[in-house]
CSV table of C-alpha atoms and ligand atoms in Angstrom, one decimal:
chain,number,residue,atom,x,y,z
A,95,MET,CA,0.2,0.0,0.0
A,96,ILE,CA,1.3,3.5,-0.8
A,97,ASN,CA,2.2,5.2,2.3
A,98,ARG,CA,1.3,8.9,3.2
A,99,ARG,CA,4.6,10.2,2.5
A,100,LYS,CA,5.2,8.6,-0.8
A,101,PHE,CA,1.8,9.7,-1.7
A,102,ILE,CA,2.2,13.3,-1.1
A,103,GLN,CA,5.8,13.2,-2.9
A,104,ALA,CA,4.0,11.7,-5.9
A,105,SER,CA,1.4,14.2,-5.9
A,106,ALA,CA,3.8,17.0,-5.5
A,107,LEU,CA,5.6,15.5,-8.6
A,108,GLY,CA,2.6,14.9,-10.6
A,109,SER,CA,1.6,18.6,-10.2
A,110,MET,CA,5.1,19.9,-11.5
A,111,SER,CA,5.6,20.5,-15.3
A,112,PHE,CA,8.1,17.6,-15.7
A,113,ALA,CA,7.6,15.0,-18.7
A,114,PHE,CA,9.3,12.2,-19.7
A,115,ASN,CA,10.9,12.7,-23.1
A,116,LYS,CA,10.4,9.2,-24.7
A,117,GLU,CA,12.9,9.9,-27.5
A,118,SER,CA,15.7,11.2,-25.5
A,119,GLY,CA,15.0,8.9,-22.4
A,120,CYS,CA,15.3,11.9,-20.1
A,121,LYS,CA,13.1,13.8,-17.9
A,122,SER,CA,12.8,17.4,-19.3
A,123,LYS,CA,10.9,20.4,-17.3
A,124,LEU,CA,8.5,21.9,-19.6
A,125,THR,CA,9.8,25.3,-19.2
A,126,PRO,CA,7.3,27.9,-20.2
A,127,LEU,CA,8.4,29.9,-23.1
A,128,LYS,CA,8.0,33.4,-22.0
A,129,GLY,CA,8.1,36.6,-24.0
A,130,LYS,CA,7.8,34.8,-27.4
A,131,PRO,CA,4.1,34.9,-28.3
A,132,LEU,CA,2.9,32.3,-30.8
A,133,VAL,CA,-0.4,31.3,-32.6
A,134,ILE,CA,-1.3,28.3,-34.5
A,135,SER,CA,-4.6,27.4,-36.4
A,136,THR,CA,-6.1,25.0,-38.6
A,137,TRP,CA,-6.3,25.2,-42.5
A,138,ASP,CA,-5.4,28.0,-44.8
A,139,ALA,CA,-8.1,30.1,-43.1
A,140,GLY,CA,-6.0,30.2,-40.1
A,141,LEU,CA,-3.4,32.6,-41.9
A,142,ARG,CA,-5.9,35.5,-41.9
A,143,ALA,CA,-7.2,34.5,-38.7
A,144,ASN,CA,-3.5,34.4,-37.0
A,145,LYS,CA,-3.3,38.0,-38.2
A,146,ALA,CA,-5.9,39.2,-36.0
A,147,ALA,CA,-4.6,37.0,-33.2
A,148,TRP,CA,-1.2,38.4,-33.8
A,149,GLU,CA,-2.3,42.2,-33.0
A,150,VAL,CA,-3.2,41.3,-29.7
A,151,LEU,CA,-0.2,38.9,-28.9
A,152,LYS,CA,2.3,41.3,-30.1
A,153,ASN,CA,1.1,44.1,-28.1
A,154,GLY,CA,1.4,42.1,-25.0
A,155,GLY,CA,-2.3,41.0,-24.7
A,156,LYS,CA,-3.7,37.8,-23.4
A,157,ALA,CA,-3.7,34.5,-25.2
A,158,ILE,CA,-7.7,34.3,-24.4
A,159,ASP,CA,-8.2,37.6,-26.3
A,160,ALA,CA,-6.2,36.4,-29.3
A,161,VAL,CA,-7.9,33.3,-29.9
A,162,GLU,CA,-11.3,34.9,-29.5
A,163,LYS,CA,-10.3,37.8,-32.0
A,164,GLY,CA,-8.5,35.3,-34.3
A,165,VAL,CA,-11.4,32.9,-35.2
A,166,MET,CA,-13.9,36.0,-35.3
A,167,VAL,CA,-12.1,36.9,-38.7
A,168,THR,CA,-13.0,33.4,-40.2
A,169,GLU,CA,-16.7,33.5,-38.7
A,170,ALA,CA,-17.2,36.7,-40.4
A,171,GLU,CA,-15.7,35.7,-43.7
A,172,GLN,CA,-18.5,34.1,-46.1
A,173,ASN,CA,-17.0,30.9,-46.5
A,174,CYS,CA,-18.7,27.3,-46.8
A,175,CYS,CA,-17.6,26.2,-43.5
A,176,VAL,CA,-17.6,28.4,-40.5
A,177,GLY,CA,-20.0,31.4,-39.5
A,178,LEU,CA,-23.2,32.3,-40.9
A,179,GLY,CA,-22.2,32.2,-44.6
A,180,ALA,CA,-21.5,28.1,-44.1
A,181,ASN,CA,-23.2,25.4,-45.7
A,182,PRO,CA,-26.5,24.5,-43.8
A,183,ASP,CA,-27.9,21.3,-42.4
A,184,ARG,CA,-30.0,19.0,-44.0
A,185,ASP,CA,-33.4,21.2,-43.4
A,186,GLY,CA,-31.6,24.2,-44.9
A,187,PHE,CA,-30.5,25.9,-41.7
A,188,VAL,CA,-26.9,27.0,-40.5
A,189,THR,CA,-26.3,26.0,-37.0
A,190,LEU,CA,-23.2,26.8,-35.5
A,191,ASP,CA,-20.5,25.2,-32.6
A,192,ALA,CA,-17.9,27.0,-30.8
A,193,CYS,CA,-15.9,26.7,-27.7
A,194,ILE,CA,-13.2,28.7,-26.0
A,195,MET,CA,-10.7,27.8,-23.3
A,196,ASP,CA,-8.6,29.6,-21.2
A,197,GLU,CA,-5.4,29.0,-19.1
A,198,ASN,CA,-7.2,28.3,-15.8
A,199,PHE,CA,-9.5,25.6,-17.2
A,200,ASN,CA,-12.2,28.2,-17.6
A,201,CYS,CA,-14.2,27.1,-20.5
A,202,GLY,CA,-17.3,27.9,-22.3
A,203,SER,CA,-19.4,26.5,-25.3
A,204,VAL,CA,-22.2,26.8,-27.7
A,205,ALA,CA,-23.7,24.4,-29.8
A,206,PHE,CA,-26.8,24.1,-32.5
A,207,LEU,CA,-26.7,28.0,-32.5
A,208,GLU,CA,-28.7,29.9,-35.2
A,209,ARG,CA,-28.5,33.2,-36.6
A,210,ILE,CA,-25.5,34.6,-34.4
A,211,LYS,CA,-22.7,35.9,-36.3
A,212,HIS,CA,-20.1,35.4,-33.5
A,213,PRO,CA,-20.6,31.9,-31.7
A,214,ILE,CA,-17.1,32.0,-30.4
A,215,SER,CA,-18.0,35.4,-28.4
A,216,VAL,CA,-21.1,34.0,-27.2
A,217,ALA,CA,-19.2,30.8,-25.9
A,218,ARG,CA,-16.9,33.3,-23.9
A,219,ARG,CA,-19.8,35.0,-22.5
A,220,VAL,CA,-21.1,31.7,-21.2
A,221,MET,CA,-17.5,31.1,-19.7
A,222,GLU,CA,-17.4,34.3,-18.1
A,223,LYS,CA,-21.0,35.2,-17.2
A,224,THR,CA,-22.6,31.8,-16.1
A,225,PRO,CA,-21.9,29.1,-13.8
A,226,HIS,CA,-22.1,26.7,-17.1
A,227,VAL,CA,-19.9,25.5,-19.6
A,228,MET,CA,-22.4,24.7,-22.4
A,229,LEU,CA,-25.5,26.0,-24.0
A,230,VAL,CA,-27.0,24.6,-26.8
A,231,GLY,CA,-29.9,25.6,-29.3
A,232,ILE,CA,-32.7,28.0,-28.6
A,233,GLY,CA,-31.4,28.5,-24.9
A,234,ALA,CA,-28.0,29.4,-26.4
A,235,GLN,CA,-29.6,32.1,-28.7
A,236,GLN,CA,-31.6,33.4,-26.0
A,237,PHE,CA,-28.4,34.1,-23.8
A,238,ALA,CA,-26.8,35.7,-26.6
A,239,VAL,CA,-29.5,37.8,-27.4
A,240,ALA,CA,-30.0,38.9,-23.8
A,241,GLU,CA,-26.2,39.5,-23.9
A,242,GLY,CA,-26.7,42.1,-26.9
A,243,PHE,CA,-25.8,39.9,-29.7
A,244,PRO,CA,-27.8,40.9,-32.7
A,245,LEU,CA,-30.3,38.2,-34.1
A,246,GLU,CA,-29.3,37.9,-37.8
A,247,GLU,CA,-31.7,37.5,-40.7
A,248,GLN,CA,-32.2,33.6,-41.3
A,249,LYS,CA,-30.8,33.5,-44.8
A,250,LEU,CA,-28.3,31.4,-46.7
A,251,SER,CA,-25.3,33.0,-48.4
A,252,PRO,CA,-25.6,33.0,-52.1
A,253,ASP,CA,-22.7,30.1,-52.2
A,254,ALA,CA,-24.4,28.2,-49.4
A,255,GLN,CA,-27.7,28.5,-51.2
A,256,LYS,CA,-26.0,27.5,-54.5
A,257,SER,CA,-24.3,24.5,-52.6
A,258,TYR,CA,-27.6,23.5,-50.7
A,259,ASP,CA,-29.7,23.4,-54.1
A,260,ASN,CA,-27.0,21.2,-55.4
A,261,TRP,CA,-27.0,18.8,-52.8
A,262,LEU,CA,-30.8,18.7,-52.6
A,263,LYS,CA,-30.8,17.7,-56.4
A,264,ASN,CA,-28.6,14.5,-55.7
A,265,SER,CA,-29.2,13.5,-52.3
A,266,THR,CA,-31.9,11.6,-50.8
A,267,TYR,CA,-33.2,12.8,-47.3
A,268,LYS,CA,-31.8,10.1,-45.1
A,269,PRO,CA,-29.7,9.6,-42.0
A,270,PRO,CA,-26.2,9.7,-42.8
A,271,ALA,CA,-24.3,6.7,-43.8
A,272,ILE,CA,-21.4,5.5,-41.6
A,273,ASN,CA,-18.8,6.4,-44.3
A,274,ILE,CA,-18.3,9.3,-46.5
A,275,GLU,CA,-19.2,9.4,-50.1
A,276,SER,CA,-16.3,11.3,-51.9
A,277,LYS,CA,-18.2,13.4,-54.2
A,278,GLN,CA,-18.4,17.1,-53.2
A,279,GLY,CA,-21.8,17.8,-51.7
A,280,HIS,CA,-22.6,14.3,-50.9
A,281,GLY,CA,-20.8,13.7,-47.7
A,282,PRO,CA,-23.1,13.6,-44.4
A,283,PHE,CA,-19.9,14.3,-42.6
A,284,ALA,CA,-17.0,16.7,-43.2
A,285,PRO,CA,-14.5,17.1,-44.2
A,286,TYR,CA,-15.1,15.1,-47.3
A,287,LYS,CA,-13.0,14.7,-50.2
A,288,LEU,CA,-13.6,17.3,-53.0
A,289,ASP,CA,-13.4,15.7,-56.9
A,290,ASN,CA,-10.1,17.3,-57.3
A,291,GLY,CA,-8.8,15.3,-54.5
A,292,GLU,CA,-8.6,18.2,-51.8
A,293,TRP,CA,-10.3,17.8,-48.3
A,294,ASN,CA,-13.3,20.3,-47.8
A,295,HIS,CA,-13.0,21.4,-44.2
A,296,ASP,CA,-15.2,22.9,-41.7
A,297,THR,CA,-13.8,24.5,-38.9
A,298,ILE,CA,-11.2,26.9,-37.7
A,299,GLY,CA,-9.2,25.5,-34.2
A,300,MET,CA,-6.7,27.9,-33.0
A,301,VAL,CA,-4.2,27.8,-29.9
A,302,ALA,CA,-2.1,30.7,-28.6
A,303,MET,CA,0.7,31.3,-26.5
A,304,ASP,CA,0.9,35.1,-25.1
A,305,ILE,CA,3.8,36.9,-23.9
A,306,ASN,CA,3.7,35.6,-20.3
A,307,GLY,CA,3.6,31.9,-21.8
A,308,ASN,CA,0.0,31.3,-20.9
A,309,LEU,CA,-2.2,29.4,-23.2
A,310,SER,CA,-5.7,29.6,-24.6
A,311,GLY,CA,-7.7,28.1,-27.6
A,312,SER,CA,-10.8,28.3,-29.5
A,313,CYS,CA,-12.5,26.3,-32.0
A,314,THR,CA,-15.5,27.3,-34.3
A,315,THR,CA,-17.4,25.6,-37.0
A,316,SER,CA,-20.7,25.2,-38.9
A,317,GLY,CA,-20.1,21.4,-38.5
A,318,ALA,CA,-20.8,19.5,-41.3
A,319,GLY,CA,-22.4,20.4,-44.3
A,320,PHE,CA,-25.9,19.0,-44.9
A,321,LYS,CA,-25.7,17.2,-41.6
A,322,MET,CA,-28.7,15.9,-39.6
A,323,ARG,CA,-30.7,18.6,-37.9
A,324,GLY,CA,-29.3,18.8,-34.4
A,325,ARG,CA,-26.2,17.0,-35.2
A,326,ILE,CA,-23.2,18.3,-33.0
A,327,GLY,CA,-19.8,17.4,-33.6
A,328,ASP,CA,-16.4,17.7,-31.6
A,329,SER,CA,-15.8,21.3,-32.2
A,330,PRO,CA,-18.1,22.6,-29.0
A,331,ILE,CA,-16.8,19.8,-26.8
A,332,ILE,CA,-14.1,20.6,-24.4
A,333,GLY,CA,-11.7,17.9,-24.5
A,334,ALA,CA,-12.6,16.8,-27.9
A,335,GLY,CA,-12.5,19.6,-30.3
A,336,LEU,CA,-10.2,21.5,-27.8
A,337,PHE,CA,-8.4,21.2,-24.8
A,338,VAL,CA,-5.8,23.5,-23.0
A,339,ASP,CA,-3.8,22.5,-19.6
A,340,ASN,CA,-1.7,25.5,-19.2
A,341,GLU,CA,1.0,23.5,-17.4
A,342,ILE,CA,1.4,21.1,-20.4
A,343,GLY,CA,0.0,22.5,-23.6
A,344,ALA,CA,-3.1,22.7,-25.9
A,345,CYS,CA,-4.6,21.0,-28.6
A,346,THR,CA,-7.4,21.4,-31.2
A,347,ALA,CA,-8.9,19.1,-33.8
A,348,THR,CA,-10.6,19.1,-37.1
A,349,GLY,CA,-12.3,16.4,-39.2
A,350,GLN,CA,-14.8,13.9,-38.6
A,351,GLY,CA,-16.0,15.0,-35.1
A,352,GLU,CA,-17.8,11.7,-34.3
A,353,ASP,CA,-14.5,10.0,-34.3
A,354,VAL,CA,-12.8,12.9,-32.2
A,355,ILE,CA,-15.6,12.6,-29.6
A,356,ARG,CA,-14.8,8.6,-29.5
A,357,ILE,CA,-11.5,9.2,-28.3
A,358,ALA,CA,-11.9,12.6,-26.4
A,359,GLY,CA,-9.1,13.6,-28.9
A,360,SER,CA,-7.8,16.9,-27.7
A,361,HIS,CA,-7.5,15.9,-24.2
A,362,THR,CA,-5.9,12.5,-25.2
A,363,VAL,CA,-3.2,14.8,-27.2
A,364,VAL,CA,-2.5,16.8,-24.1
A,365,GLU,CA,-2.5,14.0,-21.9
A,366,LEU,CA,0.2,12.2,-24.3
A,367,MET,CA,2.2,15.6,-24.1
A,368,ARG,CA,2.1,15.2,-20.2
A,369,GLN,CA,3.5,11.6,-20.5
A,370,GLY,CA,6.5,13.6,-22.6
A,371,PHE,CA,5.4,12.9,-26.0
A,372,LEU,CA,6.3,16.0,-28.1
A,373,PRO,CA,3.2,17.7,-30.1
A,374,GLU,CA,3.7,16.0,-33.1
A,375,GLU,CA,4.3,12.4,-31.6
A,376,ALA,CA,1.1,13.0,-29.3
A,377,CYS,CA,-0.9,13.9,-32.5
A,378,LYS,CA,0.2,10.9,-34.3
A,379,LYS,CA,-0.6,8.6,-31.2
A,380,ALA,CA,-4.2,9.9,-31.3
A,381,ILE,CA,-4.6,9.5,-34.8
A,382,GLU,CA,-3.4,6.0,-34.9
A,383,ARG,CA,-6.1,5.4,-32.0
A,384,ILE,CA,-8.6,6.5,-34.3
A,385,VAL,CA,-7.4,4.4,-37.2
A,386,LYS,CA,-7.1,1.2,-35.0
A,387,ILE,CA,-10.7,1.7,-33.7
A,388,LYS,CA,-12.2,2.7,-37.6
A,389,GLY,CA,-10.1,-0.1,-39.2
A,390,ASP,CA,-10.8,-0.2,-43.0
A,391,LYS,CA,-13.2,2.7,-42.7
A,392,ALA,CA,-10.4,5.1,-41.7
A,393,LYS,CA,-9.6,5.4,-45.4
A,394,ASP,CA,-12.9,7.5,-45.8
A,395,ILE,CA,-12.6,10.1,-43.1
A,396,GLN,CA,-10.3,12.8,-42.4
A,397,VAL,CA,-9.0,13.9,-38.8
A,398,ALA,CA,-6.2,16.1,-37.8
A,399,PHE,CA,-4.8,17.3,-34.4
A,400,LEU,CA,-2.7,20.5,-34.0
A,401,ALA,CA,-1.0,20.9,-30.7
A,402,VAL,CA,1.5,23.2,-28.9
A,403,ASN,CA,3.4,22.5,-25.7
A,404,LYS,CA,4.4,24.5,-22.8
A,405,ARG,CA,7.7,25.1,-24.4
A,406,GLY,CA,6.1,26.7,-27.7
A,407,GLU,CA,7.0,23.5,-29.6
A,408,VAL,CA,4.2,22.9,-32.3
A,409,GLY,CA,3.3,19.8,-34.1
A,410,ALA,CA,0.2,18.2,-36.2
A,411,PHE,CA,-0.8,14.9,-37.7
A,412,ALA,CA,-3.7,13.9,-39.8
A,413,ILE,CA,-5.2,10.6,-41.2
A,414,HIS,CA,-4.7,11.4,-45.0
A,415,LYS,CA,-2.6,14.1,-46.7
A,416,GLY,CA,-4.2,17.6,-47.1
A,417,PHE,CA,-4.1,18.9,-43.8
A,418,SER,CA,-2.2,22.2,-43.4
A,419,TYR,CA,-1.9,24.6,-40.3
A,420,ALA,CA,-1.3,28.2,-40.1
A,421,ILE,CA,1.6,29.4,-37.8
A,422,LYS,CA,2.5,33.1,-36.6
A,423,ASN,CA,5.2,34.2,-34.1
A,424,GLY,CA,7.8,37.1,-33.9
A,425,GLU,CA,10.1,35.5,-36.7
A,426,LYS,CA,7.7,33.9,-39.2
A,427,GLU,CA,4.2,33.5,-40.7
A,428,GLU,CA,3.4,30.4,-42.9
A,429,LEU,CA,1.0,27.6,-43.8
A,430,VAL,CA,2.8,24.1,-43.0
A,431,LYS,CA,1.8,21.0,-44.5
A,432,SER,CA,1.0,18.4,-41.8
A,433,LYS,CA,2.5,14.8,-41.8
A,434,SER,CA,-0.3,12.0,-42.2
A,435,LEU,CA,-0.7,8.6,-41.9
A,436,MET,CA,-2.4,7.7,-45.3
A,437,GLU,CA,-1.4,9.4,-48.6
B,52,LIG,N1,-14.8,18.8,-36.6
B,52,LIG,C1,-16.0,19.3,-37.3
B,52,LIG,C2,-17.1,18.6,-36.9
B,52,LIG,O1,-17.2,17.3,-36.9
B,52,LIG,C3,-15.9,19.3,-38.8
B,52,LIG,C4,-14.5,19.7,-39.3
B,52,LIG,O2,-13.6,19.9,-38.7
B,52,LIG,O3,-14.5,19.8,-40.6
B,52,LIG,O4,-18.2,19.4,-36.7
């Protein structure tokens, strides 16, 4: 039986930022990277979002403000996949999911939110102004309106209307199949493969480290285009689409949300970093876990993780090639191609 003294020693060690580096075989302290802010985010939209986050970070602002401001850019863009301009569900309504988490395990989330332009900011209000973590549907909308967020018109963007009309032509209304069809507009889940072989993608996940070495993250999405009404993916779920542990690191996910939820993906990656794995190794291990579960079906889905540890080391890994992430710090601003298990 573990005696009290040993137990106290063990707990003290556990609470320190030590990690065992599997590669080098030595214990290394995850020294916070202070004075060198950094922001990373998923896909190429991340380049534009990172610029807004950087405006906050370069002036010594907090990571939590940076990750909110950053993804607001994407929410406001008329793209297929994030914000009110995005593709609708099968009934023709755009429903949005988002979450945010700071360096003190404070977190807020909204899901199945309609007619609100910036779900990430509503998620932040949930975090700051309610005793709850998550509000969904009409309740989330009522809260947003009470907080002064304008209720936007219920209208599809011209692009979304076009792809919805297109989808209706080719699709019968039925619950989604387990796997993904690979033709544009048919996939019940996202990201599905476009006819040109690229992945369509529906989310921006962002993680930032501020000048004080504190970490925060945000994640916002319209979910999967033409999803079943009421479907919620990983993106608003703390531990799945996003997780931040300020002692260890942070991670965000994109891809087929159901399979990210199944392994509590972002939390798993952070826990692997706690064990000493570098961010890329940790992301790879989580991807391998999903692929093991899915077996043959893994060839039809895309999932990617993007992580940073407390030392400011960044890494990502995806099931399929085609995932990229944007990185910005004092020295560079670029889009990086992630490694993947499959071509
Ligand atoms: N993870 C999102 C979801 O399942 C979709 C995506 O990232 O493309 O809702």
